[in-house]
Short mmCIF file of N, CA, C and O in Angstrom, two decimals:
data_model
loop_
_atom_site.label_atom_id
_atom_site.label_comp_id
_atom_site.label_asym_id
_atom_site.label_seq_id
_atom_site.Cartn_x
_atom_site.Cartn_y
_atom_site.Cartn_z
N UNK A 1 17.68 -1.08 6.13
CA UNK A 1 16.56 -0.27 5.66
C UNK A 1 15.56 -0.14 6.81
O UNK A 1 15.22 -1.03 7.59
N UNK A 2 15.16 1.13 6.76
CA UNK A 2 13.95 1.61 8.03
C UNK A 2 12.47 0.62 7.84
O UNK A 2 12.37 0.02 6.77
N UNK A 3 11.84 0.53 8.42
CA UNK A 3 10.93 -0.07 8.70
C UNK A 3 9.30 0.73 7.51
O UNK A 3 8.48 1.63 7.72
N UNK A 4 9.55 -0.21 6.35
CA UNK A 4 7.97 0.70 5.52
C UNK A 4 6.64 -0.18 5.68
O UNK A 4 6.18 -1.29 5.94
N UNK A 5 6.47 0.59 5.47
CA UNK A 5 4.70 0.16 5.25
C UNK A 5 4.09 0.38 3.91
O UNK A 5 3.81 1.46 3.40
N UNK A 6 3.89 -1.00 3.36
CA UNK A 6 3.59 -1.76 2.04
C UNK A 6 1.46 -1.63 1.95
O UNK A 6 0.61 -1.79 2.83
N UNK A 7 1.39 -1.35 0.76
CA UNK A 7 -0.27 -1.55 0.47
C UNK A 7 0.05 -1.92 -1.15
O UNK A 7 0.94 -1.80 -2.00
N UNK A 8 -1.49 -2.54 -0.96
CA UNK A 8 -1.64 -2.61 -2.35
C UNK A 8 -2.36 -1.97 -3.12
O UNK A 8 -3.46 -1.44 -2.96
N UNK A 9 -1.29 -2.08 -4.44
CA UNK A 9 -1.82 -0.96 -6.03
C UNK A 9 -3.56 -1.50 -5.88
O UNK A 9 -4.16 -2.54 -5.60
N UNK A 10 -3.91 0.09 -6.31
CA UNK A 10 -5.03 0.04 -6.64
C UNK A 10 -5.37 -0.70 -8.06
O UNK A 10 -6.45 -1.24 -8.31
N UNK A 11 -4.38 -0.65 -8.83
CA UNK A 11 -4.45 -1.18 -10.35
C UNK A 11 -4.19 -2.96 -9.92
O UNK A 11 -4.22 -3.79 -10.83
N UNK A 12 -4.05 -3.21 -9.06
CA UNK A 12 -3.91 -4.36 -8.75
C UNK A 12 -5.23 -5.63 -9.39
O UNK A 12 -6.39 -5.27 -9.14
N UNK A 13 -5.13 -6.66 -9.95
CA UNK A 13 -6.34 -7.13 -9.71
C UNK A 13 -7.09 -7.49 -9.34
O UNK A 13 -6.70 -8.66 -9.29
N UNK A 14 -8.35 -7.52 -8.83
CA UNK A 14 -9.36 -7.80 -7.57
C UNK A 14 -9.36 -9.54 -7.25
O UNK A 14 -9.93 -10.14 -6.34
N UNK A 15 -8.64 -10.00 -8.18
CA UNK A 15 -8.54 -12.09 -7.66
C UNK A 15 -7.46 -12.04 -7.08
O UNK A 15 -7.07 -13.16 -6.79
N UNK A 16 -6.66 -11.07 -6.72
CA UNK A 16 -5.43 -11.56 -5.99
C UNK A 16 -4.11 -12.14 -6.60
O UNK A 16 -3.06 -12.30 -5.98
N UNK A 17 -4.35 -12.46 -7.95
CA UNK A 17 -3.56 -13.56 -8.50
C UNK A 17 -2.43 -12.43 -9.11
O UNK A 17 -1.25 -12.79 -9.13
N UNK A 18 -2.86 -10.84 -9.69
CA UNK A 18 -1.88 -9.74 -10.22
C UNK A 18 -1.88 -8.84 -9.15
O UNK A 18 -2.47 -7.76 -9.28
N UNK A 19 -1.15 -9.20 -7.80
CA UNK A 19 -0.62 -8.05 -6.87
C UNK A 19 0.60 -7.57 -6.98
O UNK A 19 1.60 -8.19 -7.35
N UNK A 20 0.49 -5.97 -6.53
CA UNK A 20 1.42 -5.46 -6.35
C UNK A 20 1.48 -4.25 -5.06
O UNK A 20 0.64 -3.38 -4.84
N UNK A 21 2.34 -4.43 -4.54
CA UNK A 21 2.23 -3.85 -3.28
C UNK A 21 3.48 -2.22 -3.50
O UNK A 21 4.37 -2.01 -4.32
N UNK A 22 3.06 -1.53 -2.58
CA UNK A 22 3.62 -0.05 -2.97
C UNK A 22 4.30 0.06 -1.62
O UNK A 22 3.86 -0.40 -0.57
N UNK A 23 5.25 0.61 -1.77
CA UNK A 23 5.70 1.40 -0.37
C UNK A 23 6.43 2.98 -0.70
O UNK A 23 7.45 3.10 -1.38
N UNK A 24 5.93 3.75 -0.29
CA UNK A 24 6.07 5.21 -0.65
C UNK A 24 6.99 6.05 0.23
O UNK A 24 6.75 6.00 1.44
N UNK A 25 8.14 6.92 -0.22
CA UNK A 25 8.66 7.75 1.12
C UNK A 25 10.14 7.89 0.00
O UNK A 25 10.35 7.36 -1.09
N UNK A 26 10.75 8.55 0.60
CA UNK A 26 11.55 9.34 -0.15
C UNK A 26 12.53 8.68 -1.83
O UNK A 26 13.21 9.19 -2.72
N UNK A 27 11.93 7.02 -1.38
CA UNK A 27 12.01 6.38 -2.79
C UNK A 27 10.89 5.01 -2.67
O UNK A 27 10.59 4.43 -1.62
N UNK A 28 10.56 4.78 -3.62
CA UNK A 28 9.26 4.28 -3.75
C UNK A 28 9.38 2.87 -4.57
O UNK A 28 9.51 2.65 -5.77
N UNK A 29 9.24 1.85 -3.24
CA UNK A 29 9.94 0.36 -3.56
C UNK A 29 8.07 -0.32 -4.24
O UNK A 29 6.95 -0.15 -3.77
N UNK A 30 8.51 -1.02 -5.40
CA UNK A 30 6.98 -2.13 -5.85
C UNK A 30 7.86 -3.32 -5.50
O UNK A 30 9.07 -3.22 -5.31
N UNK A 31 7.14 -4.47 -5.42
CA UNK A 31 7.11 -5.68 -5.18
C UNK A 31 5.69 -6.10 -5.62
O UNK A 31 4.62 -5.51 -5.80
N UNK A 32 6.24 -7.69 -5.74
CA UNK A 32 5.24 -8.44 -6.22
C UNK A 32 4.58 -9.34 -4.92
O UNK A 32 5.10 -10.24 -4.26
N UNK A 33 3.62 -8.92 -4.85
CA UNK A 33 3.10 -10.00 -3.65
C UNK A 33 3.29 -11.01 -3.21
O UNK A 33 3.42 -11.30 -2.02
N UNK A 34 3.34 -11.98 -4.54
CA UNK A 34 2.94 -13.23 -4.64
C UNK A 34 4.71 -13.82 -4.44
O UNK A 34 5.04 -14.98 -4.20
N UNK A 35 5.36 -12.97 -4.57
CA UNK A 35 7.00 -13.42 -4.92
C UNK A 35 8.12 -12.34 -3.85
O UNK A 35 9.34 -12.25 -4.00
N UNK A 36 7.58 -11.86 -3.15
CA UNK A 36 7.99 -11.06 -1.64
C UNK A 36 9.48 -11.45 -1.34
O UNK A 36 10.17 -10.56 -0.84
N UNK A 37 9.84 -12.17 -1.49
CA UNK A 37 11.26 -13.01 -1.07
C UNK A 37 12.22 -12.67 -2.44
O UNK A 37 13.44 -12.72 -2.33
N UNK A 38 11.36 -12.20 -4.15
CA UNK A 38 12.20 -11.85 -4.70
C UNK A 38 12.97 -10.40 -5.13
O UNK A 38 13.61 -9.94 -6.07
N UNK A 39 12.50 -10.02 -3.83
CA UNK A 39 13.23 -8.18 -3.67
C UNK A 39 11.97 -7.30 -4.17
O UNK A 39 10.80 -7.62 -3.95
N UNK A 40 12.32 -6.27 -4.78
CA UNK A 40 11.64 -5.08 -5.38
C UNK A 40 12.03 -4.17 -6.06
O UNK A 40 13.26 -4.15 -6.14
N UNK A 41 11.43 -3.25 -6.71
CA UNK A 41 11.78 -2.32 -7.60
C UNK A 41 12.18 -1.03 -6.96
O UNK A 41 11.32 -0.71 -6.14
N UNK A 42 13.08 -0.24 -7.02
CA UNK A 42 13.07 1.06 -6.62
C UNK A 42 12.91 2.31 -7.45
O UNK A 42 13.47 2.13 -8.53
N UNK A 43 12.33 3.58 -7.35
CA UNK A 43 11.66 4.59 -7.92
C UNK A 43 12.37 5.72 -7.19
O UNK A 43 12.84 5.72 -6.05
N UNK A 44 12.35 6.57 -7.98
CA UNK A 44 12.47 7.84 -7.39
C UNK A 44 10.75 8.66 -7.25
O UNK A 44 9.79 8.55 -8.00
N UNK A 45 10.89 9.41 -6.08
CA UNK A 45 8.64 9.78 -6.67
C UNK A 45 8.38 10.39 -7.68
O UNK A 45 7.31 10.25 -8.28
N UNK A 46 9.38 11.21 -8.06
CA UNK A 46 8.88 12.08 -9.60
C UNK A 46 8.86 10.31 -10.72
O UNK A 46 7.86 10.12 -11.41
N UNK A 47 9.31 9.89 -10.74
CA UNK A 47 9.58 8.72 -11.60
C UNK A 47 8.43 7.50 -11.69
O UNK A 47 8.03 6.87 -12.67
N UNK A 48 8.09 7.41 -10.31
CA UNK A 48 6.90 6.59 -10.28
C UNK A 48 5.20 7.42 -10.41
O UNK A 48 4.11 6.89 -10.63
N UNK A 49 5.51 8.74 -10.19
CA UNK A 49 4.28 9.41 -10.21
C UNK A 49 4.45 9.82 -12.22
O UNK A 49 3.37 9.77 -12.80
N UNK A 50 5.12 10.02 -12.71
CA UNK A 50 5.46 9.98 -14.01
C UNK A 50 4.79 8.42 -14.93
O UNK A 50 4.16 8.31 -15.98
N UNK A 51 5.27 7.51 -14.02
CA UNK A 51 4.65 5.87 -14.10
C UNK A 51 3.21 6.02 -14.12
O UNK A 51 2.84 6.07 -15.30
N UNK A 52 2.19 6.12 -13.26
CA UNK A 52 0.95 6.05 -12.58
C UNK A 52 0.26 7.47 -13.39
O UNK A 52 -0.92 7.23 -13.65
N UNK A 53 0.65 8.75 -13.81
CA UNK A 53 0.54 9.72 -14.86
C UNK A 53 0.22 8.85 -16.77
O UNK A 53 -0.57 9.21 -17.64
N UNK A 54 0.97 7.99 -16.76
CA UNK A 54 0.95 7.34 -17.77
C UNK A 54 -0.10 6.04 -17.55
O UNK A 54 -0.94 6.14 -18.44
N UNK A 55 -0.31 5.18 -16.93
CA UNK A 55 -0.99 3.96 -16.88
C UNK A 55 -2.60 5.10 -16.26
O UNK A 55 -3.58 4.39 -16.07
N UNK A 56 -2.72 5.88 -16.12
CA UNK A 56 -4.19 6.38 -16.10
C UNK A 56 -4.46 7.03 -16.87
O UNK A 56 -5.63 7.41 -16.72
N UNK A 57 -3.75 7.65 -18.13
CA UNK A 57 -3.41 7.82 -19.15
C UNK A 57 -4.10 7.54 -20.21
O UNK A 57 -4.66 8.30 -20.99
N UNK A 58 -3.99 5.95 -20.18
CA UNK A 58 -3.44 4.78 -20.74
C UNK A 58 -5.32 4.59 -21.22
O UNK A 58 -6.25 4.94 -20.50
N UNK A 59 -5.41 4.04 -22.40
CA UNK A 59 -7.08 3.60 -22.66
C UNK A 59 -7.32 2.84 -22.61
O UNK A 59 -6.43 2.17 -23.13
N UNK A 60 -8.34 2.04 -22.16
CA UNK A 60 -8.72 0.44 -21.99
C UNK A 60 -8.29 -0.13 -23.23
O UNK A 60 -8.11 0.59 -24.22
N UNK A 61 -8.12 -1.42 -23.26
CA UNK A 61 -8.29 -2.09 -24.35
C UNK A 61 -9.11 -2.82 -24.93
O UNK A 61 -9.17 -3.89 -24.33
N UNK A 62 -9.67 -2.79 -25.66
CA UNK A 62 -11.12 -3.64 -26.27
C UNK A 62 -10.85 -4.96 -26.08
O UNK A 62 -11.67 -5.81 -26.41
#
C-alpha cells in the first residue's frame, strides 16, 4: 500500500481517549488511534460520505 496520510475525525473526542483517524483517497481507510497495530476499516467515498451525511444528521442526545 502507497504511502497515506492519516488525521483525525473531527467527531473525534477532545480527551483523546475516542480517536479516530481518517485517511482519504480513492478508498477511505478509519482506524482507531489508540489500537493502530489493529488494522482498519475500508470505505468506498460515496459510502463513507453517505456515513458522515448520516452522523451530522444525527440529533444530539439528551
Amino acid at each position: 500500500m502507497s504511502h497515506r496520510t492519516w488525521h483525525k475525525s473531527s467527531y473525534s473526542g477532545s480527551s483523546g481517549a475516542e480517536c479516530v483517524e481518517v485517511s482519504e483517497g480513492e478508498i477511505v481507510l478509519v482506524r482507531d488511534t489508540q489500537n493502530r497495530e489493529l488494522g482498519h476499516l475500508s470505505f468506498t467515498p460515496a459510502a463513507w460520505e453517505a456515513f458522515l451525511g448520516d452522523v451530522k444528521a444525527e440529533k444530539p442526545r439528551p
